[in-house]
PDB file of C-alpha atoms in Angstrom:
ATOM      1  CA  MET A   5      20.619  29.154 -11.611  1.00  0.00           C
ATOM      2  CA  LYS A   6      19.591  27.547 -14.867  1.00  0.00           C
ATOM      3  CA  GLU A   7      17.759  24.331 -15.477  1.00  0.00           C
ATOM      4  CA  ASN A   8      20.344  21.569 -15.361  1.00  0.00           C
ATOM      5  CA  GLY A   9      19.753  17.965 -16.343  1.00  0.00           C
ATOM      6  CA  ASN A  10      23.006  16.631 -14.820  1.00  0.00           C
ATOM      7  CA  ILE A  11      23.451  17.530 -11.184  1.00  0.00           C
ATOM      8  CA  ASP A  12      25.623  14.558 -10.199  1.00  0.00           C
ATOM      9  CA  PRO A  13      28.649  16.859  -9.614  1.00  0.00           C
ATOM     10  CA  THR A  14      26.514  18.961  -7.269  1.00  0.00           C
ATOM     11  CA  LEU A  15      25.312  15.872  -5.415  1.00  0.00           C
ATOM     12  CA  ARG A  16      28.917  14.745  -5.026  1.00  0.00           C
ATOM     13  CA  ALA A  17      29.843  18.163  -3.678  1.00  0.00           C
ATOM     14  CA  LEU A  18      27.047  17.769  -1.121  1.00  0.00           C
ATOM     15  CA  GLY A  19      28.684  14.593   0.114  1.00  0.00           C
ATOM     16  CA  GLY A  20      27.411  11.927  -2.275  1.00  0.00           C
ATOM     17  CA  ARG A  21      26.389   9.478   0.425  1.00  0.00           C
ATOM     18  CA  ALA A  22      26.704  11.600   3.547  1.00  0.00           C
ATOM     19  CA  ARG A  23      24.508  12.098   6.605  1.00  0.00           C
ATOM     20  CA  TYR A  24      21.809  14.168   4.920  1.00  0.00           C
ATOM     21  CA  GLN A  25      21.306  11.683   2.109  1.00  0.00           C
ATOM     22  CA  MET A  26      21.227   8.697   4.465  1.00  0.00           C
ATOM     23  CA  LEU A  27      18.647  10.308   6.759  1.00  0.00           C
ATOM     24  CA  GLN A  28      16.502  11.231   3.785  1.00  0.00           C
ATOM     25  CA  ILE A  29      16.567   7.766   2.253  1.00  0.00           C
ATOM     26  CA  ILE A  30      15.647   6.131   5.565  1.00  0.00           C
ATOM     27  CA  VAL A  31      12.680   8.454   6.197  1.00  0.00           C
ATOM     28  CA  ILE A  32      11.510   8.079   2.602  1.00  0.00           C
ATOM     29  CA  ASN A  33      11.618   4.282   2.881  1.00  0.00           C
ATOM     30  CA  VAL A  34       9.652   4.347   6.125  1.00  0.00           C
ATOM     31  CA  GLY A  35       6.725   4.501   3.715  1.00  0.00           C
ATOM     32  CA  CYS A  36       7.312   0.769   3.216  1.00  0.00           C
ATOM     33  CA  PHE A  37       5.433   0.107   6.447  1.00  0.00           C
ATOM     34  CA  GLY A  38       2.069   1.492   5.321  1.00  0.00           C
ATOM     35  CA  ALA A  39       2.555   0.214   1.771  1.00  0.00           C
ATOM     36  CA  ALA A  40       3.364  -3.316   2.949  1.00  0.00           C
ATOM     37  CA  TYR A  41       0.463  -3.346   5.409  1.00  0.00           C
ATOM     38  CA  GLN A  42      -2.127  -2.414   2.796  1.00  0.00           C
ATOM     39  CA  LEU A  43      -0.692  -4.760   0.169  1.00  0.00           C
ATOM     40  CA  LEU A  44      -0.483  -7.846   2.389  1.00  0.00           C
ATOM     41  CA  ASP A  45      -3.190  -7.389   5.018  1.00  0.00           C
ATOM     42  CA  ASN A  46      -5.634  -9.697   3.213  1.00  0.00           C
ATOM     43  CA  ILE A  47      -3.660 -12.548   4.768  1.00  0.00           C
ATOM     44  CA  PHE A  48      -5.000 -11.507   8.169  1.00  0.00           C
ATOM     45  CA  ILE A  49      -8.257  -9.618   7.597  1.00  0.00           C
ATOM     46  CA  GLY A  50      -9.326 -12.367   5.170  1.00  0.00           C
ATOM     47  CA  ARG A  51      -7.981 -15.298   7.153  1.00  0.00           C
ATOM     48  CA  ALA A  52      -8.739 -18.824   5.973  1.00  0.00           C
ATOM     49  CA  VAL A  53     -12.116 -20.312   6.863  1.00  0.00           C
ATOM     50  CA  GLU A  54     -12.099 -22.913   9.629  1.00  0.00           C
ATOM     51  CA  GLY A  55     -14.795 -25.310  10.893  1.00  0.00           C
ATOM     52  CA  GLN A  56     -17.261 -24.428   8.150  1.00  0.00           C
ATOM     53  CA  ARG A  57     -20.645 -26.129   7.954  1.00  0.00           C
ATOM     54  CA  CYS A  58     -24.237 -25.256   7.169  1.00  0.00           C
ATOM     55  CA  ALA A  59     -26.038 -23.651  10.068  1.00  0.00           C
ATOM     56  CA  ALA A  60     -29.139 -25.124  11.635  1.00  0.00           C
ATOM     57  CA  PRO A  61     -32.263 -22.989  11.953  1.00  0.00           C
ATOM     58  CA  THR A  62     -32.281 -20.959  15.136  1.00  0.00           C
ATOM     59  CA  ASN A  63     -36.048 -21.316  15.488  1.00  0.00           C
ATOM     60  CA  THR A  64     -37.667 -24.412  13.986  1.00  0.00           C
ATOM     61  CA  THR A  65     -41.178 -23.122  14.596  1.00  0.00           C
ATOM     62  CA  SER A  66     -40.599 -20.175  12.264  1.00  0.00           C
ATOM     63  CA  SER A  67     -38.483 -22.090   9.744  1.00  0.00           C
ATOM     64  CA  PRO A  68     -39.969 -23.837   6.712  1.00  0.00           C
ATOM     65  CA  GLN A  69     -41.764 -27.003   7.751  1.00  0.00           C
ATOM     66  CA  GLN A  70     -40.749 -28.767   4.572  1.00  0.00           C
ATOM     67  CA  LEU A  71     -37.348 -29.230   2.963  1.00  0.00           C
ATOM     68  CA  GLY A  72     -38.247 -30.138  -0.568  1.00  0.00           C
ATOM     69  CA  ASP A  73     -40.949 -32.801  -0.232  1.00  0.00           C
ATOM     70  CA  LEU A  74     -39.649 -34.162   3.075  1.00  0.00           C
ATOM     71  CA  ASP A  75     -41.154 -33.333   6.431  1.00  0.00           C
ATOM     72  CA  TRP A  76     -38.782 -31.329   8.636  1.00  0.00           C
ATOM     73  CA  HIS A  77     -39.673 -33.037  11.909  1.00  0.00           C
ATOM     74  CA  SER A  78     -39.596 -36.605  10.620  1.00  0.00           C
ATOM     75  CA  ALA A  79     -36.324 -36.367   8.659  1.00  0.00           C
ATOM     76  CA  ASN A  80     -32.690 -37.203   9.384  1.00  0.00           C
ATOM     77  CA  ILE A  81     -30.692 -34.057   8.646  1.00  0.00           C
ATOM     78  CA  THR A  82     -26.930 -33.835   8.107  1.00  0.00           C
ATOM     79  CA  TYR A  83     -25.302 -30.408   7.981  1.00  0.00           C
ATOM     80  CA  GLY A  84     -22.345 -30.519   5.610  1.00  0.00           C
ATOM     81  CA  LYS A  85     -19.910 -27.832   4.501  1.00  0.00           C
ATOM     82  CA  CYS A  86     -21.987 -26.629   1.583  1.00  0.00           C
ATOM     83  CA  SER A  87     -25.232 -28.547   1.739  1.00  0.00           C
ATOM     84  CA  ILE A  88     -27.910 -29.919   4.014  1.00  0.00           C
ATOM     85  CA  THR A  89     -28.612 -33.592   3.381  1.00  0.00           C
ATOM     86  CA  VAL A  90     -32.131 -34.672   4.296  1.00  0.00           C
ATOM     87  CA  ALA A  91     -33.369 -38.259   4.473  1.00  0.00           C
ATOM     88  CA  ASN A  92     -36.620 -39.760   5.757  1.00  0.00           C
ATOM     89  CA  ALA A  93     -36.380 -41.115   9.260  1.00  0.00           C
ATOM     90  CA  ASN A  94     -37.695 -44.507   8.126  1.00  0.00           C
ATOM     91  CA  GLY A  95     -34.923 -44.791   5.546  1.00  0.00           C
ATOM     92  CA  SER A  96     -37.244 -44.755   2.538  1.00  0.00           C
ATOM     93  CA  GLY A  97     -36.382 -42.717  -0.511  1.00  0.00           C
ATOM     94  CA  GLU A  98     -33.107 -41.192  -1.610  1.00  0.00           C
ATOM     95  CA  PRO A  99     -31.412 -38.503   0.531  1.00  0.00           C
ATOM     96  CA  VAL A 100     -31.846 -35.027  -0.900  1.00  0.00           C
ATOM     97  CA  ASP A 101     -29.200 -32.273  -0.784  1.00  0.00           C
ATOM     98  CA  HIS A 102     -30.283 -28.693  -0.207  1.00  0.00           C
ATOM     99  CA  PRO A 103     -28.189 -25.496  -0.096  1.00  0.00           C
ATOM    100  CA  CYS A 104     -27.357 -23.934   3.259  1.00  0.00           C
ATOM    101  CA  LEU A 105     -30.769 -22.347   3.782  1.00  0.00           C
ATOM    102  CA  PHE A 106     -29.935 -20.871   7.170  1.00  0.00           C
ATOM    103  CA  GLY A 107     -26.428 -19.566   6.499  1.00  0.00           C
ATOM    104  CA  TYR A 108     -23.142 -20.972   7.765  1.00  0.00           C
ATOM    105  CA  GLN A 109     -21.355 -21.686  11.009  1.00  0.00           C
ATOM    106  CA  TYR A 110     -17.590 -21.355  11.399  1.00  0.00           C
ATOM    107  CA  GLY A 111     -14.878 -22.375  13.791  1.00  0.00           C
ATOM    108  CA  TYR A 112     -14.442 -18.747  14.872  1.00  0.00           C
ATOM    109  CA  ARG A 113     -16.614 -15.644  15.087  1.00  0.00           C
ATOM    110  CA  LYS A 114     -17.762 -14.418  11.679  1.00  0.00           C
ATOM    111  CA  GLU A 115     -16.447 -10.879  12.238  1.00  0.00           C
ATOM    112  CA  LEU A 116     -12.836 -12.080  12.518  1.00  0.00           C
ATOM    113  CA  SER A 117     -12.505 -12.353   8.720  1.00  0.00           C
ATOM    114  CA  PHE A 118     -14.226 -10.736   5.765  1.00  0.00           C
ATOM    115  CA  ARG A 119     -14.413 -14.197   4.152  1.00  0.00           C
ATOM    116  CA  THR A 120     -16.733 -15.424   6.889  1.00  0.00           C
ATOM    117  CA  GLU A 121     -18.573 -12.149   7.435  1.00  0.00           C
ATOM    118  CA  PHE A 122     -19.565 -12.013   3.761  1.00  0.00           C
ATOM    119  CA  ASP A 123     -19.911 -15.833   3.522  1.00  0.00           C
ATOM    120  CA  LEU A 124     -17.305 -16.185   0.775  1.00  0.00           C
ATOM    121  CA  VAL A 125     -17.454 -19.971   0.848  1.00  0.00           C
ATOM    122  CA  CYS A 126     -18.774 -22.817  -1.286  1.00  0.00           C
ATOM    123  CA  GLY A 127     -19.963 -21.317  -4.581  1.00  0.00           C
ATOM    124  CA  HIS A 128     -18.465 -17.927  -3.629  1.00  0.00           C
ATOM    125  CA  LYS A 129     -15.146 -19.278  -2.381  1.00  0.00           C
ATOM    126  CA  LEU A 130     -13.091 -17.876  -5.256  1.00  0.00           C
ATOM    127  CA  LEU A 131     -14.307 -14.348  -4.484  1.00  0.00           C
ATOM    128  CA  GLY A 132     -12.233 -14.337  -1.311  1.00  0.00           C
ATOM    129  CA  GLY A 133      -8.972 -14.706  -3.234  1.00  0.00           C
ATOM    130  CA  LEU A 134     -10.136 -12.349  -5.956  1.00  0.00           C
ATOM    131  CA  VAL A 135      -9.834  -9.422  -3.538  1.00  0.00           C
ATOM    132  CA  GLN A 136      -6.045  -9.502  -3.890  1.00  0.00           C
ATOM    133  CA  THR A 137      -6.419  -9.477  -7.673  1.00  0.00           C
ATOM    134  CA  PHE A 138      -8.211  -6.140  -7.433  1.00  0.00           C
ATOM    135  CA  VAL A 139      -5.260  -4.790  -5.456  1.00  0.00           C
ATOM    136  CA  ILE A 140      -2.842  -5.893  -8.193  1.00  0.00           C
ATOM    137  CA  LEU A 141      -5.009  -4.325 -10.899  1.00  0.00           C
ATOM    138  CA  GLY A 142      -5.003  -1.089  -8.934  1.00  0.00           C
ATOM    139  CA  GLN A 143      -1.223  -1.229  -8.762  1.00  0.00           C
ATOM    140  CA  GLY A 144      -1.036  -1.266 -12.539  1.00  0.00           C
ATOM    141  CA  VAL A 145      -3.156   1.875 -12.769  1.00  0.00           C
ATOM    142  CA  GLY A 146      -1.256   3.516  -9.909  1.00  0.00           C
ATOM    143  CA  ALA A 147       2.109   2.888 -11.551  1.00  0.00           C
ATOM    144  CA  VAL A 148       1.019   4.868 -14.614  1.00  0.00           C
ATOM    145  CA  LEU A 149      -0.804   7.676 -12.837  1.00  0.00           C
ATOM    146  CA  SER A 150       1.765   8.254 -10.094  1.00  0.00           C
ATOM    147  CA  SER A 151       4.628   8.652 -12.566  1.00  0.00           C
ATOM    148  CA  ILE A 152       2.679  11.255 -14.530  1.00  0.00           C
ATOM    149  CA  ILE A 153       1.570  13.143 -11.416  1.00  0.00           C
ATOM    150  CA  SER A 154       5.018  13.104  -9.810  1.00  0.00           C
ATOM    151  CA  ASP A 155       6.578  14.502 -12.989  1.00  0.00           C
ATOM    152  CA  ARG A 156       4.055  17.334 -13.078  1.00  0.00           C
ATOM    153  CA  LEU A 157       3.495  18.186  -9.405  1.00  0.00           C
ATOM    154  CA  GLY A 158       6.654  16.901  -7.774  1.00  0.00           C
ATOM    155  CA  ARG A 159       7.816  13.808  -5.947  1.00  0.00           C
ATOM    156  CA  LYS A 160       6.987  14.874  -2.398  1.00  0.00           C
ATOM    157  CA  PRO A 161       3.331  15.892  -3.024  1.00  0.00           C
ATOM    158  CA  THR A 162       2.762  12.587  -4.822  1.00  0.00           C
ATOM    159  CA  LEU A 163       4.371  10.587  -2.021  1.00  0.00           C
ATOM    160  CA  VAL A 164       2.544  12.294   0.836  1.00  0.00           C
ATOM    161  CA  GLY A 165      -0.727  12.399  -1.119  1.00  0.00           C
ATOM    162  CA  SER A 166      -0.512   8.664  -1.832  1.00  0.00           C
ATOM    163  CA  GLN A 167       0.133   7.958   1.846  1.00  0.00           C
ATOM    164  CA  LEU A 168      -2.932   9.974   2.815  1.00  0.00           C
ATOM    165  CA  GLY A 169      -4.932   8.188   0.121  1.00  0.00           C
ATOM    166  CA  LEU A 170      -3.916   4.834   1.611  1.00  0.00           C
ATOM    167  CA  PHE A 171      -5.036   6.010   5.037  1.00  0.00           C
ATOM    168  CA  VAL A 172      -8.416   7.305   3.851  1.00  0.00           C
ATOM    169  CA  VAL A 173      -9.278   4.321   1.643  1.00  0.00           C
ATOM    170  CA  GLY A 174      -7.918   1.826   4.146  1.00  0.00           C
ATOM    171  CA  THR A 175     -10.063   3.345   6.878  1.00  0.00           C
ATOM    172  CA  ILE A 176     -13.184   3.275   4.713  1.00  0.00           C
ATOM    173  CA  ILE A 177     -12.523  -0.421   4.025  1.00  0.00           C
ATOM    174  CA  GLY A 178     -13.143  -0.998   7.711  1.00  0.00           C
ATOM    175  CA  PHE A 179     -16.724   0.179   7.176  1.00  0.00           C
ATOM    176  CA  SER A 180     -17.376  -1.895   4.034  1.00  0.00           C
ATOM    177  CA  PRO A 181     -21.007  -3.102   4.090  1.00  0.00           C
ATOM    178  CA  SER A 182     -20.599  -5.606   1.254  1.00  0.00           C
ATOM    179  CA  TYR A 183     -18.116  -7.563  -0.806  1.00  0.00           C
ATOM    180  CA  THR A 184     -18.672  -5.306  -3.826  1.00  0.00           C
ATOM    181  CA  ILE A 185     -17.693  -2.176  -1.898  1.00  0.00           C
ATOM    182  CA  LEU A 186     -14.708  -3.989  -0.414  1.00  0.00           C
ATOM    183  CA  SER A 187     -13.461  -4.978  -3.883  1.00  0.00           C
ATOM    184  CA  ILE A 188     -13.741  -1.439  -5.264  1.00  0.00           C
ATOM    185  CA  LEU A 189     -11.868  -0.020  -2.294  1.00  0.00           C
ATOM    186  CA  LYS A 190      -9.161  -2.656  -2.612  1.00  0.00           C
ATOM    187  CA  PHE A 191      -8.615  -1.542  -6.201  1.00  0.00           C
ATOM    188  CA  LEU A 192      -8.067   2.009  -4.919  1.00  0.00           C
ATOM    189  CA  VAL A 193      -5.689   0.678  -2.275  1.00  0.00           C
ATOM    190  CA  GLY A 194      -3.541  -0.813  -5.028  1.00  0.00           C
ATOM    191  CA  THR A 195      -3.550   2.504  -6.897  1.00  0.00           C
ATOM    192  CA  PHE A 196      -2.334   4.513  -3.902  1.00  0.00           C
ATOM    193  CA  GLN A 197       0.032   1.782  -2.768  1.00  0.00           C
ATOM    194  CA  GLN A 198       1.876   1.868  -6.067  1.00  0.00           C
ATOM    195  CA  GLY A 199       1.938   5.664  -5.849  1.00  0.00           C
ATOM    196  CA  VAL A 200       3.837   5.320  -2.587  1.00  0.00           C
ATOM    197  CA  VAL A 201       6.272   2.637  -3.743  1.00  0.00           C
ATOM    198  CA  GLY A 202       6.954   4.111  -7.183  1.00  0.00           C
ATOM    199  CA  THR A 203       7.538   7.624  -5.887  1.00  0.00           C
ATOM    200  CA  MET A 204       9.743   6.349  -3.078  1.00  0.00           C
ATOM    201  CA  ALA A 205      11.961   4.593  -5.609  1.00  0.00           C
ATOM    202  CA  ALA A 206      12.249   7.691  -7.791  1.00  0.00           C
ATOM    203  CA  MET A 207      13.075   9.989  -4.862  1.00  0.00           C
ATOM    204  CA  CYS A 208      15.747   7.676  -3.480  1.00  0.00           C
ATOM    205  CA  ILE A 209      17.436   7.167  -6.831  1.00  0.00           C
ATOM    206  CA  GLU A 210      17.456  10.906  -7.516  1.00  0.00           C
ATOM    207  CA  LEU A 211      18.969  11.556  -4.098  1.00  0.00           C
ATOM    208  CA  PHE A 212      22.358  10.103  -5.061  1.00  0.00           C
ATOM    209  CA  PRO A 213      24.878  10.446  -7.884  1.00  0.00           C
ATOM    210  CA  MET A 214      25.171   7.505 -10.250  1.00  0.00           C
ATOM    211  CA  GLU A 215      27.822   5.556  -8.319  1.00  0.00           C
ATOM    212  CA  HIS A 216      25.768   5.389  -5.100  1.00  0.00           C
ATOM    213  CA  ARG A 217      22.356   4.411  -6.475  1.00  0.00           C
ATOM    214  CA  SER A 218      22.815   0.716  -5.746  1.00  0.00           C
ATOM    215  CA  LEU A 219      22.223   1.557  -2.090  1.00  0.00           C
ATOM    216  CA  GLN A 220      18.488   2.118  -2.620  1.00  0.00           C
ATOM    217  CA  PRO A 221      17.448  -1.515  -3.317  1.00  0.00           C
ATOM    218  CA  LEU A 222      19.313  -2.703  -0.224  1.00  0.00           C
ATOM    219  CA  ILE A 223      17.726  -0.183   2.163  1.00  0.00           C
ATOM    220  CA  PHE A 224      14.299  -0.655   0.563  1.00  0.00           C
ATOM    221  CA  SER A 225      14.489  -4.442   0.971  1.00  0.00           C
ATOM    222  CA  VAL A 226      15.521  -4.210   4.624  1.00  0.00           C
ATOM    223  CA  ILE A 227      12.801  -1.715   5.601  1.00  0.00           C
ATOM    224  CA  TRP A 228      10.157  -3.515   3.522  1.00  0.00           C
ATOM    225  CA  GLY A 229      11.000  -6.746   5.322  1.00  0.00           C
ATOM    226  CA  MET A 230      10.720  -4.982   8.673  1.00  0.00           C
ATOM    227  CA  GLY A 231       7.340  -3.560   7.692  1.00  0.00           C
ATOM    228  CA  ALA A 232       5.919  -6.857   6.465  1.00  0.00           C
ATOM    229  CA  SER A 233       7.192  -8.681   9.564  1.00  0.00           C
ATOM    230  CA  SER A 234       5.845  -6.097  12.016  1.00  0.00           C
ATOM    231  CA  MET A 235       2.356  -6.550  10.581  1.00  0.00           C
ATOM    232  CA  THR A 236       2.229  -9.998  12.168  1.00  0.00           C
ATOM    233  CA  LEU A 237       2.588  -8.374  15.593  1.00  0.00           C
ATOM    234  CA  PHE A 238      -0.499  -6.236  14.943  1.00  0.00           C
ATOM    235  CA  ALA A 239      -2.405  -9.273  13.712  1.00  0.00           C
ATOM    236  CA  PHE A 240      -1.435 -11.382  16.717  1.00  0.00           C
ATOM    237  CA  THR A 241      -2.267  -8.800  19.379  1.00  0.00           C
ATOM    238  CA  MET A 242      -5.603  -7.972  17.695  1.00  0.00           C
ATOM    239  CA  ARG A 243      -6.525 -11.512  16.653  1.00  0.00           C
ATOM    240  CA  GLU A 244      -9.773 -11.537  18.692  1.00  0.00           C
ATOM    241  CA  LEU A 245     -11.008  -8.024  17.893  1.00  0.00           C
ATOM    242  CA  GLY A 246     -12.321  -8.517  14.357  1.00  0.00           C
ATOM    243  CA  TRP A 247     -10.933  -7.768  10.920  1.00  0.00           C
ATOM    244  CA  ARG A 248     -12.351  -4.247  10.790  1.00  0.00           C
ATOM    245  CA  TYR A 249     -10.416  -3.128  13.884  1.00  0.00           C
ATOM    246  CA  LEU A 250      -7.221  -4.613  12.485  1.00  0.00           C
ATOM    247  CA  GLN A 251      -7.840  -2.763   9.218  1.00  0.00           C
ATOM    248  CA  PHE A 252      -8.193   0.541  11.111  1.00  0.00           C
ATOM    249  CA  ALA A 253      -4.938  -0.056  12.985  1.00  0.00           C
ATOM    250  CA  LEU A 254      -2.947  -0.955   9.868  1.00  0.00           C
ATOM    251  CA  SER A 255      -4.331   2.042   7.970  1.00  0.00           C
ATOM    252  CA  ALA A 256      -3.257   4.403  10.761  1.00  0.00           C
ATOM    253  CA  MET A 257       0.385   3.658   9.919  1.00  0.00           C
ATOM    254  CA  SER A 258      -0.034   5.455   6.582  1.00  0.00           C
ATOM    255  CA  LEU A 259      -1.271   8.576   8.372  1.00  0.00           C
ATOM    256  CA  LEU A 260       1.692   8.503  10.756  1.00  0.00           C
ATOM    257  CA  THR A 261       4.118   8.007   7.879  1.00  0.00           C
ATOM    258  CA  ALA A 262       2.546  10.842   5.882  1.00  0.00           C
ATOM    259  CA  ALA A 263       2.994  13.212   8.837  1.00  0.00           C
ATOM    260  CA  ILE A 264       6.662  12.249   9.263  1.00  0.00           C
ATOM    261  CA  GLN A 265       7.438  12.575   5.561  1.00  0.00           C
ATOM    262  CA  LEU A 266       5.561  15.862   5.238  1.00  0.00           C
ATOM    263  CA  TRP A 267       7.680  17.321   8.023  1.00  0.00           C
ATOM    264  CA  TYR A 268      11.108  15.893   7.195  1.00  0.00           C
ATOM    265  CA  VAL A 269      11.412  14.702   3.598  1.00  0.00           C
ATOM    266  CA  ASP A 270      12.649  17.258   1.062  1.00  0.00           C
ATOM    267  CA  GLU A 271      11.583  17.481  -2.554  1.00  0.00           C
ATOM    268  CA  SER A 272      13.885  15.825  -5.055  1.00  0.00           C
ATOM    269  CA  LEU A 273      16.692  18.263  -5.839  1.00  0.00           C
ATOM    270  CA  ARG A 274      17.019  16.753  -9.287  1.00  0.00           C
ATOM    271  CA  TRP A 275      13.306  17.373  -9.987  1.00  0.00           C
ATOM    272  CA  LEU A 276      13.548  20.953  -8.736  1.00  0.00           C
ATOM    273  CA  MET A 277      16.539  21.674 -10.946  1.00  0.00           C
ATOM    274  CA  ALA A 278      14.911  20.112 -13.989  1.00  0.00           C
ATOM    275  CA  ASN A 279      11.793  22.240 -13.464  1.00  0.00           C
ATOM    276  CA  GLY A 280      13.537  25.525 -12.718  1.00  0.00           C
ATOM    277  CA  LYS A 281      12.460  25.720  -9.044  1.00  0.00           C
ATOM    278  CA  LYS A 282      15.380  27.924  -8.058  1.00  0.00           C
ATOM    279  CA  GLU A 283      14.424  29.098  -4.591  1.00  0.00           C
ATOM    280  CA  ALA A 284      13.293  25.680  -3.379  1.00  0.00           C
ATOM    281  CA  ALA A 285      16.469  24.055  -4.731  1.00  0.00           C
ATOM    282  CA  MET A 286      18.609  26.655  -2.951  1.00  0.00           C
ATOM    283  CA  ARG A 287      16.895  25.971   0.389  1.00  0.00           C
ATOM    284  CA  ILE A 288      17.520  22.244   0.064  1.00  0.00           C
ATOM    285  CA  MET A 289      21.181  22.739  -0.852  1.00  0.00           C
ATOM    286  CA  GLU A 290      21.586  25.010   2.171  1.00  0.00           C
ATOM    287  CA  ARG A 291      20.068  22.397   4.459  1.00  0.00           C
ATOM    288  CA  ALA A 292      22.080  19.529   2.977  1.00  0.00           C
ATOM    289  CA  SER A 293      25.311  21.536   3.201  1.00  0.00           C
ATOM    290  CA  ARG A 294      24.647  22.353   6.843  1.00  0.00           C
ATOM    291  CA  VAL A 295      23.814  18.756   7.814  1.00  0.00           C
ATOM    292  CA  ASN A 296      26.805  17.333   5.918  1.00  0.00           C
ATOM    293  CA  GLY A 297      29.242  20.002   7.069  1.00  0.00           C
ATOM    294  CA  LYS A 298      29.916  21.240   3.536  1.00  0.00           C
ATOM    295  CA  LYS A 299      30.501  24.803   2.403  1.00  0.00           C
ATOM    296  CA  LEU A 300      27.562  26.101   0.420  1.00  0.00           C
ATOM    297  CA  THR A 301      29.838  28.267  -1.694  1.00  0.00           C
ATOM    298  CA  SER A 302      31.735  25.198  -2.878  1.00  0.00           C
ATOM    299  CA  VAL A 303      28.486  23.422  -3.744  1.00  0.00           C
ATOM    300  CA  LEU A 304      27.204  26.420  -5.696  1.00  0.00           C
ATOM    301  CA  GLN A 305      30.512  26.718  -7.524  1.00  0.00           C
ATOM    302  CA  THR A 306      30.230  23.097  -8.614  1.00  0.00           C
ATOM    303  CA  LEU A 307      26.697  23.769  -9.803  1.00  0.00           C
ATOM    304  CA  GLN A 308      27.858  26.837 -11.725  1.00  0.00           C
ATOM    305  CA  ASP A 309      30.667  24.859 -13.360  1.00  0.00           C
ATOM    306  CA  SER A 310      28.211  22.157 -14.435  1.00  0.00           C
ATOM    307  CA  GLU A 311      25.867  24.733 -15.940  1.00  0.00           C
ATOM    308  CA  THR A 312      28.706  26.414 -17.802  1.00  0.00           C
ATOM    309  CA  GLU A 313      29.885  23.081 -19.179  1.00  0.00           C
ATOM    310  CA  ALA A 314      26.353  22.165 -20.237  1.00  0.00           C
ATOM    311  CA  LEU A 315      25.951  25.533 -21.947  1.00  0.00           C
ATOM    312  CA  HIS A 316      29.145  25.081 -23.944  1.00  0.00           C
ATOM    313  CA  CYS A 317      28.002  21.634 -25.053  1.00  0.00           C
ATOM    314  CA  GLU A 318      24.685  22.892 -26.466  1.00  0.00           C
ATOM    315  CA  PRO A 319      24.659  22.801 -30.282  1.00  0.00           C
ATOM    316  CA  ASN A 320      23.086  26.263 -30.458  1.00  0.00           C
ATOM    317  CA  SER A 321      25.967  27.759 -28.484  1.00  0.00           C
ATOM    318  CA  ILE A 322      28.574  26.790 -31.111  1.00  0.00           C
ATOM    319  CA  THR A 323      29.325  29.606 -33.521  1.00  0.00           C
ATOM    320  CA  PRO A 324      30.195  28.384 -37.047  1.00  0.00           C
ATOM    321  CA  SER A 325      33.608  29.499 -38.240  1.00  0.00           C
ATOM    322  CA  SER A 326      33.654  32.034 -41.065  1.00  0.00           C
ATOM    323  CA  THR A 327      34.848  30.879 -44.439  1.00  0.00           C
TER     324      THR A 327
END
């Protein structure tokens, strides 16, 4: 078995779009669940702030007795969204605005969203939306790195490794002690997420001969939609538990997917052939032939014919005629 760049005839002999290929493409695209969860979960773990206002001191005896030059006990105090307005009780002088010296209060428990837990409001409001930007930046890096790694190490190791990376980083996010750590981890989430999506696309395209490749976008879109929609069920059932618990639950899907794909998904036959992995390619052709009810001898004959044709087409194989 020689290295062969065109294995479409062999893929057609294996059934083209038969049972083996359809099972493989479905299990490969199951990775959409974990990838969609980690890409879109900021909608739920960073839910919008409700009922925001400056908090009052919990203990006035230990709080500052003066706000600016106004006496705390003889002042009219208004707690706004981003400032505390203080005016003298007798109405003299201009009201003075102060920052929220005692933190913030919200319409729900602070631990239900990282926006409220890290007080990403008022002057820090834009930081809440910036988290998703870090994910997108990570995707750009992941798109480059995953293509290089998958070409060198193989499609399956890159896919399963990216799934495990999503699980590990996603789980650590649930322990984030600060916004800075959260942002760095979200960048890594984007890197691994693109590793999953990019490798999935390559594996599914390489699974079929040219005429059947249009099937991949359809199946991907359906399963991606199912994954994104199912995330709302997690968010609804866990809506009172806190954003960290929801993050743990969503990250666990990547671990489950990695286990399924490690067990069932085969390496890309096209990649194996291009890299001279003879024994591994033979095992996959045997399995595909058995599942599809094809004769392995016929598949191997097609492969041999393709290799012979490719050999005859090589410029170095043409012997110049004598003059």
